[in-house]
Coordinates of C-alpha atoms in Angstrom, one line a residue:
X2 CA 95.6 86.0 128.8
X3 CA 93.0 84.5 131.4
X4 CA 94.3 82.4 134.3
X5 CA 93.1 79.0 133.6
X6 CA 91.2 77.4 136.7
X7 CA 92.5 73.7 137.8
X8 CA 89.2 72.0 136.1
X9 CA 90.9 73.2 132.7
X10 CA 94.1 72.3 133.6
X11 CA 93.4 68.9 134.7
X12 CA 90.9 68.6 131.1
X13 CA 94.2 69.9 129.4
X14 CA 96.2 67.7 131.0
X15 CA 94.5 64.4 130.5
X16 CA 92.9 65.4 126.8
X17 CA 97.0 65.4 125.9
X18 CA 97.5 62.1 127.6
X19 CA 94.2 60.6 125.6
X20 CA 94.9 62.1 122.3
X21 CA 99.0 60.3 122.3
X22 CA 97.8 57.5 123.1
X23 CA 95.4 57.4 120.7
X24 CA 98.1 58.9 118.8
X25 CA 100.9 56.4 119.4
X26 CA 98.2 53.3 119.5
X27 CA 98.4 52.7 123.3
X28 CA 95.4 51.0 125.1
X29 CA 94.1 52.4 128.0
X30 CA 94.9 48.3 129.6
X31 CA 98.6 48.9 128.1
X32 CA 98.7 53.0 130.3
X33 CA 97.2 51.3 133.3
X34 CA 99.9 48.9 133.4
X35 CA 102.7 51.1 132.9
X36 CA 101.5 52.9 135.7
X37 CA 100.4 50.6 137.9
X38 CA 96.6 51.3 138.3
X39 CA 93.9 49.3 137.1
X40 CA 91.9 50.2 133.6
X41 CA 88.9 51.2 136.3
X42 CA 91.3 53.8 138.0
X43 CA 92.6 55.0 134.7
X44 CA 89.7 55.8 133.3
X45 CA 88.2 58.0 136.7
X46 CA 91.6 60.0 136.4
X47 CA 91.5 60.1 132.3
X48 CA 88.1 61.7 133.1
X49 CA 88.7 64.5 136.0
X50 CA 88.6 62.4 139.2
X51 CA 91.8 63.6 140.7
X52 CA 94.9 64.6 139.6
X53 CA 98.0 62.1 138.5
X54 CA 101.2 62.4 140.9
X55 CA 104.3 64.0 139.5
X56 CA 106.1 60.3 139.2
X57 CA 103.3 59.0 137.7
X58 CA 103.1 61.8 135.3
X59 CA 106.2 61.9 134.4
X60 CA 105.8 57.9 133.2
X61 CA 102.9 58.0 131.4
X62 CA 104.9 60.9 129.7
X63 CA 108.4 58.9 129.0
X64 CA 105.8 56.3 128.0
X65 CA 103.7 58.0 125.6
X66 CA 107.0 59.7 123.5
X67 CA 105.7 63.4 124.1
X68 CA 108.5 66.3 123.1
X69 CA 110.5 67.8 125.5
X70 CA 108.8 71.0 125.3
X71 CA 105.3 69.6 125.8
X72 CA 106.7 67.7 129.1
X73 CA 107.0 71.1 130.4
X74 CA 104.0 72.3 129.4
X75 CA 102.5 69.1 131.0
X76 CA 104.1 69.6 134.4
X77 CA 103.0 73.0 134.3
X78 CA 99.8 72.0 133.9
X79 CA 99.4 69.5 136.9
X80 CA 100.8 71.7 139.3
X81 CA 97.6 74.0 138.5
X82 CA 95.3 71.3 138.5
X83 CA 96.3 70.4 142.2
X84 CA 95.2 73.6 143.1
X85 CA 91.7 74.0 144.9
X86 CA 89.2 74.0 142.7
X87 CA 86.8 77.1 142.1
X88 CA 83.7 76.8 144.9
X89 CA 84.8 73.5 146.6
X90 CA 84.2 75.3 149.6
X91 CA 80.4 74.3 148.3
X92 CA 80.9 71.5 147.1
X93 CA 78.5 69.5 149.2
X94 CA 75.9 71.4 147.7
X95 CA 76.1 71.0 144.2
X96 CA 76.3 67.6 141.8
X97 CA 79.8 66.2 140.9
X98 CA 78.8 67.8 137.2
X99 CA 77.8 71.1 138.0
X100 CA 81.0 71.3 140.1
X101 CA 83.0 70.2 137.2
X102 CA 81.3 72.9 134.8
X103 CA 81.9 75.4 137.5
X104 CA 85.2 74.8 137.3
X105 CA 85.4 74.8 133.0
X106 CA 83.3 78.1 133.4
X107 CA 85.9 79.6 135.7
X108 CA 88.6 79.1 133.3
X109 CA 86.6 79.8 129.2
X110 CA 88.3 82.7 128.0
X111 CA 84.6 83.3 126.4
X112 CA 81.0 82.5 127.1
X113 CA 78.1 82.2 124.6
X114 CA 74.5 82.1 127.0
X115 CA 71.2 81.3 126.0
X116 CA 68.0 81.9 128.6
X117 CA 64.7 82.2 127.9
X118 CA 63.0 82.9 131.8
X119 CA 64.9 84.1 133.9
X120 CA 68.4 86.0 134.0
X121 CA 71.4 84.2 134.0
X122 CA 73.2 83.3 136.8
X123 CA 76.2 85.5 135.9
X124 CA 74.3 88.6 135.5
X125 CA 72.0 88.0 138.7
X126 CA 71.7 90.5 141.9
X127 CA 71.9 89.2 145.2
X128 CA 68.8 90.1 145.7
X129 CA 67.3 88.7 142.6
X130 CA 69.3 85.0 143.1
X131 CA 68.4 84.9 147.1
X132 CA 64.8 84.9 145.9
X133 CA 65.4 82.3 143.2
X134 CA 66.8 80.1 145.0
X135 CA 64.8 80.1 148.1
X136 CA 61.4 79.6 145.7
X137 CA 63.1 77.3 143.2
X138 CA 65.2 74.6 145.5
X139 CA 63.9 72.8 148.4
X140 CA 66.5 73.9 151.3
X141 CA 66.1 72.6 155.1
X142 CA 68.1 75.4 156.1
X143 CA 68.7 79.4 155.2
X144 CA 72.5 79.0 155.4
X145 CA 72.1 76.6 152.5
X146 CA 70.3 79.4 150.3
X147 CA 73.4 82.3 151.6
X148 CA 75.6 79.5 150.1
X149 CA 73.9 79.1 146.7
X150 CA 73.6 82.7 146.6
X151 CA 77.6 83.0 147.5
X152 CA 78.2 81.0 144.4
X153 CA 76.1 82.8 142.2
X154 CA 77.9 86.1 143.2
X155 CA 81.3 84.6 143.3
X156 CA 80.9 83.5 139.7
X157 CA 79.4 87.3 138.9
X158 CA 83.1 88.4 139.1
X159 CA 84.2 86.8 136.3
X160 CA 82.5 89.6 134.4
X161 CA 83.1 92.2 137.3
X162 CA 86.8 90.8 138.7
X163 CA 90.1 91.4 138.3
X164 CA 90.7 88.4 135.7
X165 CA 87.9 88.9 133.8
X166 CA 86.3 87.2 131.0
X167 CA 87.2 88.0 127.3
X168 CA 83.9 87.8 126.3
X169 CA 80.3 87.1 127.2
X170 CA 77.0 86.7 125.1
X171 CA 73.9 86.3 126.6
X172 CA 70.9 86.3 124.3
X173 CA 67.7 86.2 126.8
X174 CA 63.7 86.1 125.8
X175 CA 62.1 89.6 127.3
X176 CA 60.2 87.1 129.2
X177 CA 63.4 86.9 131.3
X178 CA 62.8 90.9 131.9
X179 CA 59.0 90.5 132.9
X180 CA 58.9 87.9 135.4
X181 CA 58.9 89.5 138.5
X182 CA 61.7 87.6 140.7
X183 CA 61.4 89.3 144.3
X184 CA 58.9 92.2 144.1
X185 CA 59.0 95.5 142.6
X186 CA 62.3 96.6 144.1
X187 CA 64.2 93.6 143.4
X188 CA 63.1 93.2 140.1
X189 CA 63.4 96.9 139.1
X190 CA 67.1 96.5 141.1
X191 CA 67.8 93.7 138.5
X192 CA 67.2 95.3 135.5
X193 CA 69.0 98.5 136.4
X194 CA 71.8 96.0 137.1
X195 CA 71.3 94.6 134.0
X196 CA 71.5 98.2 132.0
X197 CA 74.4 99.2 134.2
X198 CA 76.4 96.0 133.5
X199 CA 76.3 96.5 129.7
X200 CA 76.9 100.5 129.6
X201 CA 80.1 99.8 131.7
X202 CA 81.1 96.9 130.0
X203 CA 80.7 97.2 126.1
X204 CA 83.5 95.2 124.9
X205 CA 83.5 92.4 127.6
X206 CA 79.6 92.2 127.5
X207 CA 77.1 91.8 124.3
X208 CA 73.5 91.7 125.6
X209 CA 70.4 90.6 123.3
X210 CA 67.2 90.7 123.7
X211 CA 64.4 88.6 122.2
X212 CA 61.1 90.7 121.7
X213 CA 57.9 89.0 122.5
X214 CA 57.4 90.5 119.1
X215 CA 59.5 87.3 117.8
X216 CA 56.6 85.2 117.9
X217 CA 56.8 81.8 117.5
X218 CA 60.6 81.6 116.2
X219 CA 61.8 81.9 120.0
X220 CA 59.4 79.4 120.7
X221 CA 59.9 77.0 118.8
X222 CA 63.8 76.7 119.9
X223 CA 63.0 75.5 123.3
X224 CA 63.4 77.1 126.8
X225 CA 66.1 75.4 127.8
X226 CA 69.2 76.6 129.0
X227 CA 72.2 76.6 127.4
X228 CA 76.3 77.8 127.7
X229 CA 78.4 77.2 124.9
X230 CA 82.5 77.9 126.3
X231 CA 85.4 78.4 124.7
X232 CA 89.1 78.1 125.7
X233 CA 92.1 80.0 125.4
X234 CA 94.6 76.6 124.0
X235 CA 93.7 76.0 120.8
X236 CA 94.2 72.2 121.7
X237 CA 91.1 72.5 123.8
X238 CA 87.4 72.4 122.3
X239 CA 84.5 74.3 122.8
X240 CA 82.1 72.8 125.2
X241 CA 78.2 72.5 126.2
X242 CA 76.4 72.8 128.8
X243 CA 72.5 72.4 128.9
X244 CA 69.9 72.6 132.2
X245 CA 66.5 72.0 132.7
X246 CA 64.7 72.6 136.2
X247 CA 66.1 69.3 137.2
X248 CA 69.1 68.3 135.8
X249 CA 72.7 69.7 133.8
X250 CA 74.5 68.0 131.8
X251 CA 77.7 68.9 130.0
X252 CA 77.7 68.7 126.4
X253 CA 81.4 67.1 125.0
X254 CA 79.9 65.3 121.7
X255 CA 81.7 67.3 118.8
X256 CA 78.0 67.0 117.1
X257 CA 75.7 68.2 119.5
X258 CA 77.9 71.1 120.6
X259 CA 77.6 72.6 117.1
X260 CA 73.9 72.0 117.4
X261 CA 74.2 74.0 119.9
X262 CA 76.1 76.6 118.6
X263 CA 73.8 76.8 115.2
X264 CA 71.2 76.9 118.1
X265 CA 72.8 80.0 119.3
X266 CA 73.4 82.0 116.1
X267 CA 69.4 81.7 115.4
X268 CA 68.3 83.3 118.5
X269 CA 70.8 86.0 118.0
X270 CA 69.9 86.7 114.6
X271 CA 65.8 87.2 115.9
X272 CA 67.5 89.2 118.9
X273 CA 67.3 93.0 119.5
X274 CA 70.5 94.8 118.8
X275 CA 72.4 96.7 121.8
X276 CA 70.7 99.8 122.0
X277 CA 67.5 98.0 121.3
X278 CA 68.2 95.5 124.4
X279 CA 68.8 98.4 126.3
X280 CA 65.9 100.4 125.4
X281 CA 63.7 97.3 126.1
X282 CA 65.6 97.0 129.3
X283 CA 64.7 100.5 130.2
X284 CA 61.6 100.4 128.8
X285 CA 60.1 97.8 131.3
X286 CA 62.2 99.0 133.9
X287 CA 60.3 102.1 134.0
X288 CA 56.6 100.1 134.0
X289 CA 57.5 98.7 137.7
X290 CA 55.7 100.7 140.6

């Protein structure tokens, strides 16, 4: 089992609190007076803006009728949610959002990733994401771009670390594979990461390839990024998340995540197999001089 990170703990935490008293017919004006905070306040915590305190907890849970083993569970869960949460070290760098699907990301137990240009953050090089970002953001200083970079490593290990990922799925368009990110040796670096990453890690990581061969079928489901996540409670549902070059937004709407998924499951099915995606991988990997 996968450690959760505090992002999903405080999401677990406050999804229980929601669903009772939705369950039990409790406004969120009737909670906020129980409690003592305004609706306003209510509603920043009910969404991830800080963590309840153990008192307060503990009467919204009196409140609410949940079971004595759940209560457990509960306080179990807040006292991981008030732990720091994954990058905040960075968090001046990044968007309330994208910290907050940092932090879901850190605690999925699996990942489904579609990428059309370039190579996912969680499979980049160094190499490859220091050139990225220092051609794709506009930075006033090169500490910022070691920071970004830092990130994009740090979040490499959970493929790589020592609580690893169940599973990840990455489909990616060979386009991803051609662009060349960095020069010669940073690209051909990248893609013998790439090939290394799925040869040492067949049951954690399922690699697929796109062929430009695909045509128009690729095409005509949009370049845009996507995650799909899933969690290891089954009380907890899967979630989106979806980028362009200038803005992330995480996908909750039960809808539009299985659009998403659906999404998913056609670019896989016009996707090379393993040893296919590898062979393209090595393929192109010998074409660079």
């Amino acid at each position: 089992m996968r450690t959760t990170s505090p992002t999903v703990a405080n999401w677990d935490l406050m999804k229980r609190i929601r669903d009772q008293a939705t369950l039990r017919g409790v406004t969120a004006k009737s909670l906020a007076g129980e409690l003592g905070f305004t609706p306003q306040y209510v509603s920043l915590v009910m969404n991830g803006k800080g963590v309840l305190a153990k008192d307060k907890l503990e009467t919204a849970i009196r409140y609410l009728e949940f079971d004595k083993a759940e209560r457990a569970e509960m306080l179990e869960l807040r006292e991981i949610a008030k732990e720091p949460r994954p990058y905040a070290k960075y968090s001046g760098l990044f968007p309330d959002t994208l910290m907050r699907f940092y932090g879901l990301e850190a605690g999925a137990q699996s990942i489904r990733t579609f990428e059309n240009n370039v190579v996912p953050g969680l499979l980049q090089t160094e190499d490859y994401a220091r050139d990225l970002v220092s051609s794709t953001v506009t930075i006033s200083l090169p500490t910022e771009v070691e920071q970004r970079v830092a990130v994009r490593t740090e979040r490499g290990h959970l493929l790589t670390g020592p609580d690893p990922i169940d599973k990840l799925l990455v489909v990616m368009g060979q386009a991803a594979l051609m662009q060349e990110v960095g020069g010669p040796e940073i690209h051909g670096g990248q893609l013998r990461h790439l090939h290394d990453l799925v040869v040492e890690h067949p049951d954690r990581l399922d690699l697929r390839i796109v062929p430009f061969k695909a045509g128009g079928a690729v095409a005509s489901l949009n370049s845009a990024t996507y995650h799909l996540l899933d969690f290891e409670s089954g009380r907890l549902p899967t979630l989106g998340w979806i980028e362009s070059a200038i803005w992330g937004e995480i996908v909750e709407d039960p809808e539009d995540v299985n659009k998403l998924a659906y999404k998913y499951k056609q670019v896989q099915a016009i996707a090379l197999d393993r040893e296919g995606s590898l062979g393209l991988i090595e393929q192109i990997a010998r074409q660079i001089r």
